[in-house]
CSV table of C-alpha atoms and ligand atoms in Angstrom, one decimal:
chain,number,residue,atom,x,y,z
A,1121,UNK,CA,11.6,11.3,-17.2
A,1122,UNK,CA,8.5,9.6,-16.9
A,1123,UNK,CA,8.0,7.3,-13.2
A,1124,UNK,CA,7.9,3.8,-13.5
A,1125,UNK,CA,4.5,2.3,-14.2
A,1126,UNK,CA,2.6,-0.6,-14.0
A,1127,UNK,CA,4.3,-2.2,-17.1
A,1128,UNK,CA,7.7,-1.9,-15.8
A,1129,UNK,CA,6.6,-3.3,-12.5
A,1130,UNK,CA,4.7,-6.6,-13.9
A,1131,UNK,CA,8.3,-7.0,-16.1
A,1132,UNK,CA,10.5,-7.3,-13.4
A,1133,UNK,CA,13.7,-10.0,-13.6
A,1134,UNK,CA,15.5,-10.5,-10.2
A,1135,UNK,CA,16.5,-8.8,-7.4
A,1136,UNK,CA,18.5,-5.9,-8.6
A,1137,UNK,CA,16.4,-4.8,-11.3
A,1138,UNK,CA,13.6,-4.6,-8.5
A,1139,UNK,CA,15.9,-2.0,-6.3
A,1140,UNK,CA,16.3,-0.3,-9.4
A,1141,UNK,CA,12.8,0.4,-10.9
A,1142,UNK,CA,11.8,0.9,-6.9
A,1143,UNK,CA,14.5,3.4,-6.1
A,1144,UNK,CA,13.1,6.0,-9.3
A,1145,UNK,CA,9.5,4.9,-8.0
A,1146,UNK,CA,9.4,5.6,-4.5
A,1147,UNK,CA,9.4,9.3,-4.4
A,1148,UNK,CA,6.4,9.5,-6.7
A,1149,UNK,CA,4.5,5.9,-5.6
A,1150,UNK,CA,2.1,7.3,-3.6
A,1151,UNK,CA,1.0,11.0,-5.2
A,1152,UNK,CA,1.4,9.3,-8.8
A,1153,UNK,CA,0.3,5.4,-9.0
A,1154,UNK,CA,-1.4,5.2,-5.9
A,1155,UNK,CA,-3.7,8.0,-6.0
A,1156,UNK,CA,-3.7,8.2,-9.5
A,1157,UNK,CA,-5.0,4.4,-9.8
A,1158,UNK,CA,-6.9,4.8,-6.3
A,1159,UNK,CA,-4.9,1.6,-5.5
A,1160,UNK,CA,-7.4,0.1,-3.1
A,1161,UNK,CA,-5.6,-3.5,-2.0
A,1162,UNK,CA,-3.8,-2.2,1.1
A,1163,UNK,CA,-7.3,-1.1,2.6
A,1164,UNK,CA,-8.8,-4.4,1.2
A,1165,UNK,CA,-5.9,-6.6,2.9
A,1166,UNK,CA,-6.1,-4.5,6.0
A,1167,UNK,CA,-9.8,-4.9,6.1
A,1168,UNK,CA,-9.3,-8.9,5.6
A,1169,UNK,CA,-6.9,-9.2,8.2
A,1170,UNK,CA,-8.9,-7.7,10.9
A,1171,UNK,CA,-12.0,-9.3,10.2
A,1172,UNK,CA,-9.8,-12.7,10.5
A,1173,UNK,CA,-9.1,-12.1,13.9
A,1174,UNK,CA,-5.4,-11.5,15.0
A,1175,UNK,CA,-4.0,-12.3,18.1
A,1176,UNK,CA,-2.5,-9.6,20.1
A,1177,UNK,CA,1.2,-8.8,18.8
A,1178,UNK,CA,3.6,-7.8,16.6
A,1179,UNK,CA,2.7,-7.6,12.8
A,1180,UNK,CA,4.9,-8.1,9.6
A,1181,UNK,CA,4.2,-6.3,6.6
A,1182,UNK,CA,5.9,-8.3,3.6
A,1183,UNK,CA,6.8,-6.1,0.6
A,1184,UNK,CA,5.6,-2.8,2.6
A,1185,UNK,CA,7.1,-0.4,0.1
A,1186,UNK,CA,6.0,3.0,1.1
A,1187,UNK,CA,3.8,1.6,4.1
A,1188,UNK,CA,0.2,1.7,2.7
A,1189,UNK,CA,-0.8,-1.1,4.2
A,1190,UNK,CA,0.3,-0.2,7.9
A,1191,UNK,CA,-1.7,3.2,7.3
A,1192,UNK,CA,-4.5,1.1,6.3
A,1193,UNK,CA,-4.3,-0.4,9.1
A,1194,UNK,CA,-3.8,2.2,11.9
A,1195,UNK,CA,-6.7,4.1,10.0
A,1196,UNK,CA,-9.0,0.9,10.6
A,1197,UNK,CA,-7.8,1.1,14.3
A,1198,UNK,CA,-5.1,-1.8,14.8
A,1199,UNK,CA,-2.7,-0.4,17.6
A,1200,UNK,CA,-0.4,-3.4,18.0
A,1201,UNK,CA,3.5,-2.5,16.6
A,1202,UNK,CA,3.5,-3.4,12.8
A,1203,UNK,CA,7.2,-4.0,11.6
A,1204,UNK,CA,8.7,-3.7,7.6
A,1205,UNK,CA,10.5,-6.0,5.0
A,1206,UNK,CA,11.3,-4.9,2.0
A,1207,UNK,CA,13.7,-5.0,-0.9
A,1208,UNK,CA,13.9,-1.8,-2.0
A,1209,UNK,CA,15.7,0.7,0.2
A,1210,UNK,CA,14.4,3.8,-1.2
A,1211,UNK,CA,10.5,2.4,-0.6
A,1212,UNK,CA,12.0,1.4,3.3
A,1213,UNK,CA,12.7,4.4,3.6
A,1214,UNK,CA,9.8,6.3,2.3
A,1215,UNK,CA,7.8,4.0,4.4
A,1216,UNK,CA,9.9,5.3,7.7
A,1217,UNK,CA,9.0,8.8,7.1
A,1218,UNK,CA,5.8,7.9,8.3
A,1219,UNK,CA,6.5,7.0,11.8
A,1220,UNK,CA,4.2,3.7,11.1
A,1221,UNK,CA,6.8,1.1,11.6
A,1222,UNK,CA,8.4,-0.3,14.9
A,1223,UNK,CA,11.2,-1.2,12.8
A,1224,UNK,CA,12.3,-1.6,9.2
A,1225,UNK,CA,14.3,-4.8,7.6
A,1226,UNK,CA,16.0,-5.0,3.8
A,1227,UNK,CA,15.4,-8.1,3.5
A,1228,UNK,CA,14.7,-10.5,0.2
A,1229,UNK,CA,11.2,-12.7,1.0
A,1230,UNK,CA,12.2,-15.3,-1.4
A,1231,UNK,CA,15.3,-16.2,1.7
A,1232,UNK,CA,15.4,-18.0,5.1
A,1233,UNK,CA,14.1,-14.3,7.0
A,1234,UNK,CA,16.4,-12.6,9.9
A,1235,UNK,CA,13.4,-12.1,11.7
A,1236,UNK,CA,10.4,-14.5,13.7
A,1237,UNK,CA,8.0,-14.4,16.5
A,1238,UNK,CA,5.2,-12.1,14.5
A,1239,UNK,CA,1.3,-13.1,15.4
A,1240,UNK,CA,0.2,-11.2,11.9
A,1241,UNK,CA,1.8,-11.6,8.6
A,1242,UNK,CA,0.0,-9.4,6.0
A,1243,UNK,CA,1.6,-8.1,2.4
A,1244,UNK,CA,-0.7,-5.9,-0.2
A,1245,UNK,CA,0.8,-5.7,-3.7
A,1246,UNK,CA,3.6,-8.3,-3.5
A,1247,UNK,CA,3.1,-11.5,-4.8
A,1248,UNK,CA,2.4,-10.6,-8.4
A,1249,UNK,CA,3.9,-10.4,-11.7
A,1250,UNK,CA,7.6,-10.0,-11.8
A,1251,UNK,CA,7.6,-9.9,-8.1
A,1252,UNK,CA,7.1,-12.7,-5.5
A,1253,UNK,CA,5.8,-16.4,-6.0
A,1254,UNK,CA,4.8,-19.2,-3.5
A,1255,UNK,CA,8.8,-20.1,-3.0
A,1256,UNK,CA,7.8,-17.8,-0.2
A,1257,UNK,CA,5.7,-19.1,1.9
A,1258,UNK,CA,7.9,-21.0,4.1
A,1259,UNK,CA,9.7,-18.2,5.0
A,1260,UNK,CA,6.5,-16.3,6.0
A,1261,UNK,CA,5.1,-19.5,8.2
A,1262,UNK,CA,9.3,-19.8,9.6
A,1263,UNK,CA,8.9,-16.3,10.8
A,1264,UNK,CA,5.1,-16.9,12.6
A,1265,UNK,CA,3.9,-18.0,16.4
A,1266,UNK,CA,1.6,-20.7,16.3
A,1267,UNK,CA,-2.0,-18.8,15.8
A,1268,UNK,CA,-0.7,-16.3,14.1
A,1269,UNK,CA,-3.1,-14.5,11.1
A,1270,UNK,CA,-2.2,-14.4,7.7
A,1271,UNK,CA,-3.6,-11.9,5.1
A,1272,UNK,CA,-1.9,-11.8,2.1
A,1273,UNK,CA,-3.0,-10.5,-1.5
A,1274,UNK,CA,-1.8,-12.7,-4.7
A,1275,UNK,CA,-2.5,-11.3,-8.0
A,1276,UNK,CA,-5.5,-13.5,-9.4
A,1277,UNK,CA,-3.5,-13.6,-13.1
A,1278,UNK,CA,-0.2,-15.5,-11.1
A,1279,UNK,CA,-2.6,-18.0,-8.9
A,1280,UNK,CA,-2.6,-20.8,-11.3
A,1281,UNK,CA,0.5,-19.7,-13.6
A,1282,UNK,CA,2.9,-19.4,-10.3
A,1283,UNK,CA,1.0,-22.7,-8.8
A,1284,UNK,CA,0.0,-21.3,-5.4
A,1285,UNK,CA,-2.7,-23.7,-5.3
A,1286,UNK,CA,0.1,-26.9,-4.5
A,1287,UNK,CA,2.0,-24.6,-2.6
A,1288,UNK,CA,-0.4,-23.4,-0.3
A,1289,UNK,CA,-1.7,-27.6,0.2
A,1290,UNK,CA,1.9,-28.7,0.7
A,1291,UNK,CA,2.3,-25.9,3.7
A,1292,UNK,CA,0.3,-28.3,5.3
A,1293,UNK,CA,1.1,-26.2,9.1
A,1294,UNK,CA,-1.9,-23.8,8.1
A,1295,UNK,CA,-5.5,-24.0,9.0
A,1296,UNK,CA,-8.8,-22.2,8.5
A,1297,UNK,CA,-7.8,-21.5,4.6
A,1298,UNK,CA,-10.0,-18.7,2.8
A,1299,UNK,CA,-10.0,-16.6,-0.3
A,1300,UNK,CA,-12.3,-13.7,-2.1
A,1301,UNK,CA,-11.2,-12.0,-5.1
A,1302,UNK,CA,-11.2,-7.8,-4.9
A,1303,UNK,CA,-10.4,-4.6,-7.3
A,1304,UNK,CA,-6.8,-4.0,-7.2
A,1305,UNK,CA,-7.7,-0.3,-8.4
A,1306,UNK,CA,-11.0,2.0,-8.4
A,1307,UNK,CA,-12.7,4.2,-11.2
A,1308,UNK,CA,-9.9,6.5,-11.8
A,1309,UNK,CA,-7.8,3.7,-13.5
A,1310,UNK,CA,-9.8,3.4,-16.1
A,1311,UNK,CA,-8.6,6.8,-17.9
A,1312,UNK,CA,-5.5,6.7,-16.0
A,1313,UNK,CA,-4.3,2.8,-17.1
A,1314,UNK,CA,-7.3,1.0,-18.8
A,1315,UNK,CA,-4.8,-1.9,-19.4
A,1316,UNK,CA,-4.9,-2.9,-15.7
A,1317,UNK,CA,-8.1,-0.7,-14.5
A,1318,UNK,CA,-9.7,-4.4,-13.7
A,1319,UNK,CA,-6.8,-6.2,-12.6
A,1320,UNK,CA,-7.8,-8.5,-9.2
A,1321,UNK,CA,-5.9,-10.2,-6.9
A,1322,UNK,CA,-7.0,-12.9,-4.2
A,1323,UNK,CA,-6.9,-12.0,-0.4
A,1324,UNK,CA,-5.9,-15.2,1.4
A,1325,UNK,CA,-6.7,-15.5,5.0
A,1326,UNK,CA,-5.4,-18.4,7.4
A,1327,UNK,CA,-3.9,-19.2,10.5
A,1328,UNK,CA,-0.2,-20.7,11.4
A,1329,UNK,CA,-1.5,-24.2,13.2
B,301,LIG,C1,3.9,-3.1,-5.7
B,301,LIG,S1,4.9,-2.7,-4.3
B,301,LIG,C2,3.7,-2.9,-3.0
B,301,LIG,C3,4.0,-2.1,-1.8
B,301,LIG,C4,2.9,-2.0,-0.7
B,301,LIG,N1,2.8,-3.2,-0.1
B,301,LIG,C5,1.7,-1.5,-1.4
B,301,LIG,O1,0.7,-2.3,-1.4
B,301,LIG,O2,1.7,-0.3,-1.8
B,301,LIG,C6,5.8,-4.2,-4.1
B,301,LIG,C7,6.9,-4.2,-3.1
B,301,LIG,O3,7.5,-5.5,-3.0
B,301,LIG,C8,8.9,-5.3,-2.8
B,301,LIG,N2,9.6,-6.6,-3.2
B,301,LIG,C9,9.6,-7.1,-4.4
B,301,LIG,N3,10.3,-8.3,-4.4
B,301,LIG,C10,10.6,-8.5,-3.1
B,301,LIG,C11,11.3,-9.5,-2.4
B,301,LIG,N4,11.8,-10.6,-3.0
B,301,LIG,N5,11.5,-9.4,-1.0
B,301,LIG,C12,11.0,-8.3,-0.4
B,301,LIG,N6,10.3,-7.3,-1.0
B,301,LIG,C13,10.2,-7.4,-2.3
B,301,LIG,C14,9.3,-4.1,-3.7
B,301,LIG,O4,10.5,-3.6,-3.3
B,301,LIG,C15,8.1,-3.2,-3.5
B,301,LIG,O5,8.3,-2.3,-2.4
């Protein structure tokens, strides 16, 4: 059988069906798509984060699947503990085998979180097609300390269809508000999935006021 791709990812409906495609994709996410499409957004989301500043303290990784971004991260020197959410359990728990994580939380984004106090909140990957929205938001600023640094990529294709221009102005409790557009992939995506070779998302920075 052939491992989820791209495709099947973007046409996601709901909850369930996202813990299904995950759980036959997490074995093979990172030797397969990620390598295969040299997914560059966790480095690019890491990179962002860090040059926005964050405060000392604990980091929250939204959508952290297999933990990408948190190796990003500790690659780019960021010591500080770096916890996971997720939905899927099998990408949790491919994500754990890595020793990254101070801990790891199933947890559904789009829901009031069981967790708070972070000074970081970064996510690579997440808020795209089929996957996560604005809705949100809240629950990301609802889970922050005051100061705390936001880097988060949105798939430039869902900015305007999704609305995260109104969402992101009617957070209002956010300040210092920036945005650059990157690669989601490098060269090797163009034999590997020409489709989405150029695909972009937008890394928004900000700060919790
Ligand atoms: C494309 S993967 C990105 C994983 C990782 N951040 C990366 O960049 O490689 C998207 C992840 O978001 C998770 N996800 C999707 N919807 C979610 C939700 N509502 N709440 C929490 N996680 C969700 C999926 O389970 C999956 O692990």
């Amino acid at each position: 059988m052939q491992p989820p791709d791209l495709s099947n990812a973007y046409a996601l409906n709901g909850a369930e069906d996202c813990q299904r495609l995950y759980a036959d994709w997490a074995q093979s996410y990172d030797t397969d798509f990620a390598a295969g499409m040299d997914y560059r957004l966790p480095a690019e989301t890491a990179a962002a984060f860090l040059r926005a500043g964050p405060l000392a303290g604990p980091v929250l990784d939204v959508g952290a699947g297999t933990g990408l971004l948190a190796a990003a991260l500790r690659a780019m020197g960021h010591e500080g503990a770096i916890d996971a959410l997720d939905l899927s359990d099998a990408m949790l728990a491919q994500a754990g085998s890595k020793g990254l994580y101070r801990r790891l939380t199933k947890a559904d984004v789009t829901q009031p979180l069981p967790m708070s106090g972070y000074t970081g909140i970064v996510s690579s990957g997440t808020f795209t097609h089929g996957h996560v929205g604005p809705e949100a938001l809240p629950n990301l600023i609802a889970a922050a300390l005051p100061g705390a640094v936001f880097a988060l990529s949105i798939n430039a294709a869902v900015w305007d269809d999704l609305g995260f221009d109104p969402a992101f102005r009617a957070l209002g409790t956010i300040t210092d508000l920036d945005r650059s557009e990157v690669a989601i992939y490098g060269q090797a995506a163009q034999a590997r999935d020409p489709a989405h070779a150029t695909d972009t998302a937008l890394i928004v920075t900000f700060r919790k006021s």
